[in-house]
CSV table of C-alpha atoms in Angstrom, one decimal:
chain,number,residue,atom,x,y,z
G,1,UNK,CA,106.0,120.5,162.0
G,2,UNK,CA,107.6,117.4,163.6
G,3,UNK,CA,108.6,116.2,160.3
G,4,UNK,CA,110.0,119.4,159.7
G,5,UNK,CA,112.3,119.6,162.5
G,6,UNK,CA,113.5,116.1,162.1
G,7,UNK,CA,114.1,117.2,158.5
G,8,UNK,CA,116.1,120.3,159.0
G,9,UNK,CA,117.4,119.0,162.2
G,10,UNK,CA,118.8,122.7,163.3
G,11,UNK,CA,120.6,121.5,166.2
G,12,UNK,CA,122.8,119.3,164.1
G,13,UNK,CA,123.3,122.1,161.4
G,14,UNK,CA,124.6,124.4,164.2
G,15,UNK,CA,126.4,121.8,165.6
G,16,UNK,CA,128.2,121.0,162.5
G,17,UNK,CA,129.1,125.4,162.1
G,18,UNK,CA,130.5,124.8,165.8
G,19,UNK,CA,132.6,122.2,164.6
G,20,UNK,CA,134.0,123.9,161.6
G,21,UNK,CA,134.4,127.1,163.7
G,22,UNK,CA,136.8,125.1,166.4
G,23,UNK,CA,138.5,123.1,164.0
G,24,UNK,CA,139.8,126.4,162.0
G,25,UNK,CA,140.2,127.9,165.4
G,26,UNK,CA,142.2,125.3,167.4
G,27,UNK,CA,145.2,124.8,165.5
G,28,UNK,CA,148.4,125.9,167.3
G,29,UNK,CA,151.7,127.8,166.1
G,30,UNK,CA,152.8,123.9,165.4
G,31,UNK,CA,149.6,122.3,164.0
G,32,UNK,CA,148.4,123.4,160.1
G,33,UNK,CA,145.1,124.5,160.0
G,34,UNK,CA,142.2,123.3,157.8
G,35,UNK,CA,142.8,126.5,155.8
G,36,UNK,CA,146.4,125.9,154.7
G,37,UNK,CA,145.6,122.2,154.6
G,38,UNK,CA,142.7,122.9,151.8
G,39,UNK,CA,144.7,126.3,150.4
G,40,UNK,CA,143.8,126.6,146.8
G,41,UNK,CA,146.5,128.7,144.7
G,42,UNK,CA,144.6,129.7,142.1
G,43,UNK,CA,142.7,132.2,144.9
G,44,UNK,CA,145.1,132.0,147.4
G,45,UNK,CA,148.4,131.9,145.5
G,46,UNK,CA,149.4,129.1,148.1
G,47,UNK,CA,149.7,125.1,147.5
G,48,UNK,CA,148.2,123.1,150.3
G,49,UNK,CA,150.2,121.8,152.8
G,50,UNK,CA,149.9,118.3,152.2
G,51,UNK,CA,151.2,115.9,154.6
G,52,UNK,CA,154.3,114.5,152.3
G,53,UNK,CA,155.4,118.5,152.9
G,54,UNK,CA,154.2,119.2,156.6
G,55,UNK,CA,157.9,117.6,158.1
G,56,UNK,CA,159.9,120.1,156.1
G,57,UNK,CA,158.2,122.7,156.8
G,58,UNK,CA,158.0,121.4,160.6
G,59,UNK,CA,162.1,121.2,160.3
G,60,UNK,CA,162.3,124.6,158.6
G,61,UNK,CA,160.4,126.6,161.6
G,62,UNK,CA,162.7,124.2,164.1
G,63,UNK,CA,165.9,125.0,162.1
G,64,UNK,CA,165.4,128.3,161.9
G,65,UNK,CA,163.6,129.3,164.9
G,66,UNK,CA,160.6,130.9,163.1
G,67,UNK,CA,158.2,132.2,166.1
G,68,UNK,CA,155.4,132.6,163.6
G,69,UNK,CA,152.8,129.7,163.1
G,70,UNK,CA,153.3,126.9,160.5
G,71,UNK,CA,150.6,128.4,158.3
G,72,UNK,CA,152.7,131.7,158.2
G,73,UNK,CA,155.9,129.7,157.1
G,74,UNK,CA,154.2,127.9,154.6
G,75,UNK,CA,152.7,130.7,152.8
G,76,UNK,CA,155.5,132.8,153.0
G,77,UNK,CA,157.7,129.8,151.7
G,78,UNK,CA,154.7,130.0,149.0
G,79,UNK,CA,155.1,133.9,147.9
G,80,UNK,CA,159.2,132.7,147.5
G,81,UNK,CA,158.6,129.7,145.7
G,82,UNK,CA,155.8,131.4,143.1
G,83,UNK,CA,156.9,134.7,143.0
G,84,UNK,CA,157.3,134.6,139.7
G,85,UNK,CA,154.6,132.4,137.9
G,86,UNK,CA,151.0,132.6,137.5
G,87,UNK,CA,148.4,131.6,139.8
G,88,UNK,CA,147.0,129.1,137.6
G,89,UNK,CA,150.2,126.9,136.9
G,90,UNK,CA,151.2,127.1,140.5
G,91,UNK,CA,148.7,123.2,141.0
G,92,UNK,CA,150.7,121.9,138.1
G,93,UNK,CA,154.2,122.2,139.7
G,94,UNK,CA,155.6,118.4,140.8
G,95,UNK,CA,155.6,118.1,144.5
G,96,UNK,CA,159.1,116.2,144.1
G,97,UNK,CA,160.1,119.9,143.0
G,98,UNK,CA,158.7,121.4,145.8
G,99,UNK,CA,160.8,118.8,147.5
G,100,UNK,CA,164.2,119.1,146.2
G,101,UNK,CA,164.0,123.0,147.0
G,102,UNK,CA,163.2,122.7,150.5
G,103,UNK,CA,166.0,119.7,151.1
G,104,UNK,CA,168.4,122.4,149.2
G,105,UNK,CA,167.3,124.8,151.3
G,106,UNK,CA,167.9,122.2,154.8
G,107,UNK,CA,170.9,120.6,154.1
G,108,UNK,CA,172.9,123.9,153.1
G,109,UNK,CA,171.5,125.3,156.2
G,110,UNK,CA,169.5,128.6,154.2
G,111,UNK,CA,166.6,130.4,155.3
G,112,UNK,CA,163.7,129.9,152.7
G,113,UNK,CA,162.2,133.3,154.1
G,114,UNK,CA,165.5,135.0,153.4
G,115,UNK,CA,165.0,137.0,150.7
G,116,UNK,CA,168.5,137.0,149.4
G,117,UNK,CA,170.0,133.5,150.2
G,118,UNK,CA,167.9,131.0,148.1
G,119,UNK,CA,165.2,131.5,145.6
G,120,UNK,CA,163.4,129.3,142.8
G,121,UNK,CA,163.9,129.2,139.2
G,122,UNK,CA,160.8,128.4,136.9
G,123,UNK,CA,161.6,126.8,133.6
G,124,UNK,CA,158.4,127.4,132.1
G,125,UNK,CA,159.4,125.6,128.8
G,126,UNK,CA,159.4,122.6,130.7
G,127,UNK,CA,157.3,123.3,134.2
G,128,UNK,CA,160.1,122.6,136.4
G,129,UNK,CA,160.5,124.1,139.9
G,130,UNK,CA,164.3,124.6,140.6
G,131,UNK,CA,166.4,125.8,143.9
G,132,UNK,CA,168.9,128.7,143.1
G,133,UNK,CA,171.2,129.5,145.9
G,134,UNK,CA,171.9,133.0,145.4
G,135,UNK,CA,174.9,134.9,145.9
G,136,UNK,CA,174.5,136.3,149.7
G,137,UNK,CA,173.3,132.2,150.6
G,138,UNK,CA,177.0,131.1,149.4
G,139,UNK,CA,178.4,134.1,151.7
G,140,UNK,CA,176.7,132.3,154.8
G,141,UNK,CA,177.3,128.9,154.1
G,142,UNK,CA,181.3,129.6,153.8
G,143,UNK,CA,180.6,131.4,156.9
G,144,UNK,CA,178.5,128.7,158.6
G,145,UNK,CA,181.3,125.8,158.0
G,146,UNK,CA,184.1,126.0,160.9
G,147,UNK,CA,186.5,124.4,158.0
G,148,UNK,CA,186.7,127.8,156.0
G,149,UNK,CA,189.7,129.1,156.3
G,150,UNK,CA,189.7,132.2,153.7
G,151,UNK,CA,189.6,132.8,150.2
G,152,UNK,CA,191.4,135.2,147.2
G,153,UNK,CA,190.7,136.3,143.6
G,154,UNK,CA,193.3,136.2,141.1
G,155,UNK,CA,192.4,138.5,137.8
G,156,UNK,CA,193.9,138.3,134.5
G,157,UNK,CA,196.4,141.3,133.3
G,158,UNK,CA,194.7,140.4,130.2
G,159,UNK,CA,191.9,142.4,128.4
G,160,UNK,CA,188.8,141.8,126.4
G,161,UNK,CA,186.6,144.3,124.4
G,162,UNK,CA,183.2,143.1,125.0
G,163,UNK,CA,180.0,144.8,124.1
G,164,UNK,CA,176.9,145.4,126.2
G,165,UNK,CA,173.6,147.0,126.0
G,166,UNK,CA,173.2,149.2,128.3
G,167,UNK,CA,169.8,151.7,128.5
G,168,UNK,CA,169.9,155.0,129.0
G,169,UNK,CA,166.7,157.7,130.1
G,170,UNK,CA,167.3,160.7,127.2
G,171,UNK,CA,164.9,164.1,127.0
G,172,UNK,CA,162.7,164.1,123.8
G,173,UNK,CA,162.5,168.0,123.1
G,174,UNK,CA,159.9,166.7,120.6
G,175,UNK,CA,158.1,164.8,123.1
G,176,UNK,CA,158.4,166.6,126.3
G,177,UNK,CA,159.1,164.0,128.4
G,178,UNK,CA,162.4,161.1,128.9
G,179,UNK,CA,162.3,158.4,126.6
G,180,UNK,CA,164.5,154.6,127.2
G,181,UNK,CA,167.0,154.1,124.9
G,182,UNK,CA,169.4,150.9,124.4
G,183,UNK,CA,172.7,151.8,123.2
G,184,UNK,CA,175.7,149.9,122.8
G,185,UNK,CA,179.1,150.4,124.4
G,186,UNK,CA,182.5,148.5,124.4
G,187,UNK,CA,183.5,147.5,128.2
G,188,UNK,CA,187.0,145.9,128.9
G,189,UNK,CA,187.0,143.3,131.1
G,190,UNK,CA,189.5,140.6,132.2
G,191,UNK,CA,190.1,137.3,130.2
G,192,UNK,CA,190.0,135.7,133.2
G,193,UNK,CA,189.0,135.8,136.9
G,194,UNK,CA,189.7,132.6,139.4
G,195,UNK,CA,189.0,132.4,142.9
G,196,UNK,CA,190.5,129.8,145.5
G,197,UNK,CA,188.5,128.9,148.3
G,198,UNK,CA,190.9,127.1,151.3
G,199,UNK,CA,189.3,124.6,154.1
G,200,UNK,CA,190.9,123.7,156.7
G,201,UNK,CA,190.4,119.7,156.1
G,202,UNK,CA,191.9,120.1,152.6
G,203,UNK,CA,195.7,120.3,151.1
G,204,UNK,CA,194.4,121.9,148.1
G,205,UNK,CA,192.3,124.7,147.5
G,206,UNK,CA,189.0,124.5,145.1
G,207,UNK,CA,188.9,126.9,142.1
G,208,UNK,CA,186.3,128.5,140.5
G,209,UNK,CA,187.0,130.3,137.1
G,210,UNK,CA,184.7,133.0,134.9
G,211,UNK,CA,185.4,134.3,131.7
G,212,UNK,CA,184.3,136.8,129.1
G,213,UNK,CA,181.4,134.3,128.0
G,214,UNK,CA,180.1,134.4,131.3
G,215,UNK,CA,178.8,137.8,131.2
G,216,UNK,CA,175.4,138.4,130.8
G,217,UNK,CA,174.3,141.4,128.4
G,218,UNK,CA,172.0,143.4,130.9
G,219,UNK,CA,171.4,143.7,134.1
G,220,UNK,CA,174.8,144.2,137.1
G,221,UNK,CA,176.6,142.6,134.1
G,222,UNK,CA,176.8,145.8,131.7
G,223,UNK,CA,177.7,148.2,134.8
G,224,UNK,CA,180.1,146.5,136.8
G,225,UNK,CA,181.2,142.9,134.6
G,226,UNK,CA,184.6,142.7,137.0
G,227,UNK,CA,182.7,142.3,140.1
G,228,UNK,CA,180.1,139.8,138.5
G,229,UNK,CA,182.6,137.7,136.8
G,230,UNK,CA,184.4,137.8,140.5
G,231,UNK,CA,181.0,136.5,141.9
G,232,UNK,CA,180.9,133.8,139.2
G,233,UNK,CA,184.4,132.4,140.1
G,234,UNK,CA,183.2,132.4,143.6
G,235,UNK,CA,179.7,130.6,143.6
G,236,UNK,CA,181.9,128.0,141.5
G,237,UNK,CA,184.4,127.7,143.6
G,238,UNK,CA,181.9,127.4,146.9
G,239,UNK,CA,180.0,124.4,144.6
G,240,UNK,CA,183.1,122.4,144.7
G,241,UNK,CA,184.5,123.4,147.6
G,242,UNK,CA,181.4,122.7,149.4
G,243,UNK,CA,179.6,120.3,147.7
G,244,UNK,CA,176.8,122.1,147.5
G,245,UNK,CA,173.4,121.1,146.1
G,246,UNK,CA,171.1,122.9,143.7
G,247,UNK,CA,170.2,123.6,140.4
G,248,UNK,CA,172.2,126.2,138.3
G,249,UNK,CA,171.9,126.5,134.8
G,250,UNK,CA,170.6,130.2,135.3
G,251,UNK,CA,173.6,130.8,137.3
G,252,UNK,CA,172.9,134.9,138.1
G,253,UNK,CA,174.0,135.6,141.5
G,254,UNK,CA,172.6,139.2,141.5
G,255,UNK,CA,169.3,137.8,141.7
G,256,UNK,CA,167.5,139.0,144.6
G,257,UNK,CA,164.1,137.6,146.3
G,258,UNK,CA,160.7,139.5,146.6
G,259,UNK,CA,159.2,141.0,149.5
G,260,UNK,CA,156.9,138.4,151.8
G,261,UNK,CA,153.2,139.3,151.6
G,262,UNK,CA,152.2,138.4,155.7
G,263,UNK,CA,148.4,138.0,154.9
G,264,UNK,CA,146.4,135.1,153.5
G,265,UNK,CA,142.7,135.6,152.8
G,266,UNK,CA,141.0,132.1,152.6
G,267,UNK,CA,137.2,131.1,152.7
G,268,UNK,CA,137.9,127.6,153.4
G,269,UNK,CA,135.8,128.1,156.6
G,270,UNK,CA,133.3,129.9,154.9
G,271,UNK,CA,133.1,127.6,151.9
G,272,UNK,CA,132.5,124.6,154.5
G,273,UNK,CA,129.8,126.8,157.0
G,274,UNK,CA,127.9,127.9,153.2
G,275,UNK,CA,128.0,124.4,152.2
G,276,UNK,CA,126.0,123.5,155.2
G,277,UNK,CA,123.4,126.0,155.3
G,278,UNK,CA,123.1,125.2,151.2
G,279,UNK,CA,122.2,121.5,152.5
G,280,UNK,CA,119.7,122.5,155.0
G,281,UNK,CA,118.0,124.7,152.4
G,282,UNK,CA,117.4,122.1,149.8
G,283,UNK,CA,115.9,120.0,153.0
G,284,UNK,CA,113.2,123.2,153.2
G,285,UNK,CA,109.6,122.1,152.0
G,286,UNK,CA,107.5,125.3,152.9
G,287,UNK,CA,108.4,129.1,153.7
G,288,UNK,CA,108.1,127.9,157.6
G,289,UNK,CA,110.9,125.7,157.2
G,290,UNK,CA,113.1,128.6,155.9
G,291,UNK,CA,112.3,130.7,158.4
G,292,UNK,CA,113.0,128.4,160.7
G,293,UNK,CA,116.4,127.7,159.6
G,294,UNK,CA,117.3,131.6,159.1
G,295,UNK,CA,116.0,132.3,162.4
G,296,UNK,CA,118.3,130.0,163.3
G,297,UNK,CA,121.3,130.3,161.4
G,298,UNK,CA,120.4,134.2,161.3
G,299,UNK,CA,124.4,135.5,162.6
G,300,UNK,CA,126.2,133.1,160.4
G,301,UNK,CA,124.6,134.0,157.3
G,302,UNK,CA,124.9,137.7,157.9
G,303,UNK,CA,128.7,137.2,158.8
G,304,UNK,CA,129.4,135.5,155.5
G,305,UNK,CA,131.6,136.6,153.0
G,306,UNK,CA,129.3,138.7,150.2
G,307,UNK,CA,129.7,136.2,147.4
G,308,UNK,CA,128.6,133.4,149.7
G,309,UNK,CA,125.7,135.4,150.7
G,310,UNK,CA,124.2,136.6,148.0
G,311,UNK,CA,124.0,132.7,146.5
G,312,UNK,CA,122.2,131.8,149.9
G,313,UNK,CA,119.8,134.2,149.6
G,314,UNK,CA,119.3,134.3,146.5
G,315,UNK,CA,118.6,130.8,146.1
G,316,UNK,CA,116.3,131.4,149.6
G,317,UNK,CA,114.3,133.9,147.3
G,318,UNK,CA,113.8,131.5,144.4
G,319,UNK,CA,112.6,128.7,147.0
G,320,UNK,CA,110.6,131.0,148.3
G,321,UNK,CA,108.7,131.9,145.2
G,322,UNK,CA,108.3,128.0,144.7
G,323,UNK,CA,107.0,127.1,147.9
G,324,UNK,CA,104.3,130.5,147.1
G,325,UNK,CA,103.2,129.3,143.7
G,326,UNK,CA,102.9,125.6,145.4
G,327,UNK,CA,100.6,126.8,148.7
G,328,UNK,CA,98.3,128.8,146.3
G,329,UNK,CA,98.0,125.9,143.7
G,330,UNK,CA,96.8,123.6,146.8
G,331,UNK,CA,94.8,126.1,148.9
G,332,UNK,CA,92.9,128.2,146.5
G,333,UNK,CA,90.2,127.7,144.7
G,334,UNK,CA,90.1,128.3,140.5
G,335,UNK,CA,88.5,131.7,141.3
G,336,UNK,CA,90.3,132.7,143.9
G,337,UNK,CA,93.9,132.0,142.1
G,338,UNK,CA,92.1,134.4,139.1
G,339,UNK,CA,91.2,136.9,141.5
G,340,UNK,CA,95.1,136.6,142.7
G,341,UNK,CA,96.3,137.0,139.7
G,342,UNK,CA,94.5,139.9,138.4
G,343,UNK,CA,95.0,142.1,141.5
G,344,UNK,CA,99.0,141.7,141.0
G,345,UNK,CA,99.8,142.1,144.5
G,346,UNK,CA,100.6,138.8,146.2
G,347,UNK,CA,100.8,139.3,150.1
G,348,UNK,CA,104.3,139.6,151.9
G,349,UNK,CA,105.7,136.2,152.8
G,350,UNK,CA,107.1,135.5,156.4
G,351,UNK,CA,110.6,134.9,154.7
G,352,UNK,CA,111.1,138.1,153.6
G,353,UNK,CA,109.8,140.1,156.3
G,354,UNK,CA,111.8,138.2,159.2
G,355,UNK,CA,114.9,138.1,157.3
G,356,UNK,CA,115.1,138.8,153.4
G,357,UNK,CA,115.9,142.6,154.4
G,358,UNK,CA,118.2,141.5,157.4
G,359,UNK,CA,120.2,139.7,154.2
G,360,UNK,CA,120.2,142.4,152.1
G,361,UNK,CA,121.1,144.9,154.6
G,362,UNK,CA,123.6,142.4,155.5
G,363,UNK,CA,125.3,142.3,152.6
G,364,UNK,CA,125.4,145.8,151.0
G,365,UNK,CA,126.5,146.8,154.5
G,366,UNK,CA,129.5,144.3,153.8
């Protein structure tokens, strides 16, 4: 038995739990965890926070004064970024994207977790990641820059006829119930719509113009086309005015961002604290050794997640069968293994009856 506890070594394996346990445990508001540092999006929907990121982010909670931990930032950041593209492609997104959007987001001074100032753009054609300053984010930088000094619209006595799609909810007698229809209607809207954006630093003004090509067929476009065409002049005018940075070829300023989703189920501890106990099983060489071990690992195993539990033990059960069918072949004799065999009841192991039904309770408990 000596050999066997030298083997297992079960001070070591719970010393090793310990450590995982504090090292999950200890990080701070300002210190990423092993849990966002190991994230894995396609379960978690959240990129790890590698260290070529972790000063952004850092900058981002300093900038803004975020009181939540740098784990929270960076998921949140996360749900912004990927809002709109599948779990499995975020991994394949180029970090120098990820980049770009949060210097965007830095040096125009907008707050990534504001759902309404800056969002992302996905160009799935190509896989790119790119920043979109929505229309509320060029409302607060003209308002964060002490140069402003005002700004005015100047539309066109001209009109256009320009048709839209616009759906409409009808009744189906037939049916019983509303149906969506598209129909299309004839709106008149200016031939042109400028804005002039003053600074204080400046003798000229910028300009910003939109036209009837600008509009968009669906959407704010096909209800209220003189407002967005007036929202159009404007970001264009703030991009010149300001020097702004970003990507806008999907310039639509209506665009607003998705709600933040505050939780973040990981298993990287559990992952690490199964991985552990897995090792110290496949150091087991008789049914003594695992009931040593689950005697002594007995409250971690039973606070596992289910998934990771039921592998333990039932990889404990198969090694348990093993280590029955070896002790017989060695201790009985021809006749006595026939005699076994025939009466069909082999006797209840240690294993099972000091914790195979702990497990099991364990986990349908869970």
């Amino acid at each position: 038995m000596e050999n066997t506890a030298e083997a297992l070594d079960l001070e070591q394996i719970n010393s090793q739990i310990s450590h995982i346990r504090s090292n999950m445990a200890k990080a701070s508001n300002d210190t990423p965890s092993e849990a966002i540092k190991f994230a894995n999006p396609e379960k978690d929907g959240c990129l790890p926070l590698l260290p070529r990121f972790t000063p952004y982010v850092e900058q981002i909670k300093k900038q803004f004064n975020k009181k939540i931990s740098i784990d929270d930032v960076w998921f949140a950041m996360n749900q912004k970024m990927f809002r709109d593209i599948k779990r499995n492609l975020i991994k394949s997104i180029s970090h120098s994207d990820i980049i770009s959007y949060l210097e965007v987001c830095l040096s125009n001074n907008l707050d990534p977790l504001c759902g309404d100032t800056i969002a992302t753009y996905y160009d799935a054609k190509n896989n790119v990641l790119k920043a979109q300053i929505l229309l509320q984010g060029y409302y607060v930088i003209y308002a964060n820059n002490t140069n402003s000094d005002g700004f005015e619209f100047t539309i066109s006595d001209n009109i256009v006829k320009k048709e839209v799609q616009i759906n409409r909810w009808e009744f189906n007698q037939q049916l019983g119930r509303n149906e969506k229809k598209t129909i299309t209607v004839i709106k008149e809207v200016p031939a042109r719509v400028e804005c002039r954006i003053y600074r204080k630093d400046t003798s000229h003004p910028a300009v910003g113009y939109a036209f009837p090509s600008d509009m968009g067929t669906t959407g704010a476009w096909t209800e209220h086309p003189e407002q967005m065409m007036c929202n159009r002049a404007f970001t264009r005018a703030m991009r010149v005015a300001y020097s702004i940075r970003g990507d806008f070829e999907d310039d639509v300023p209506e665009i607003t961002g998705s709600p933040i989703n505050p939780a973040m189920q990981m298993n990287i501890e559990s992952q690490k604290i199964y991985d552990v106990l897995n090792d110290a099983l496949d150091k087991c060489h008789c049914t003594h050794d695992m009931k040593l071990l689950i005697d002594s690992a007995r409250n971690e195993i039973n606070h596992l997640p289910e998934e990771f539990r039921t592998r333990f033990v039932k990889k404990a059960n198969e090694l348990n069968e093993l280590f029955k069918k070896q002790a017989a072949n060695e201790q009985m004799s021809p006749s006595d293994n026939e005699k076994e065999q025939n009466s069909g009841n082999a006797p209840a192991n240690d294993y099972e009856n000091a914790t195979g039904s702990n497990a099991e309770q364990a986990m349908k408990s869970a």
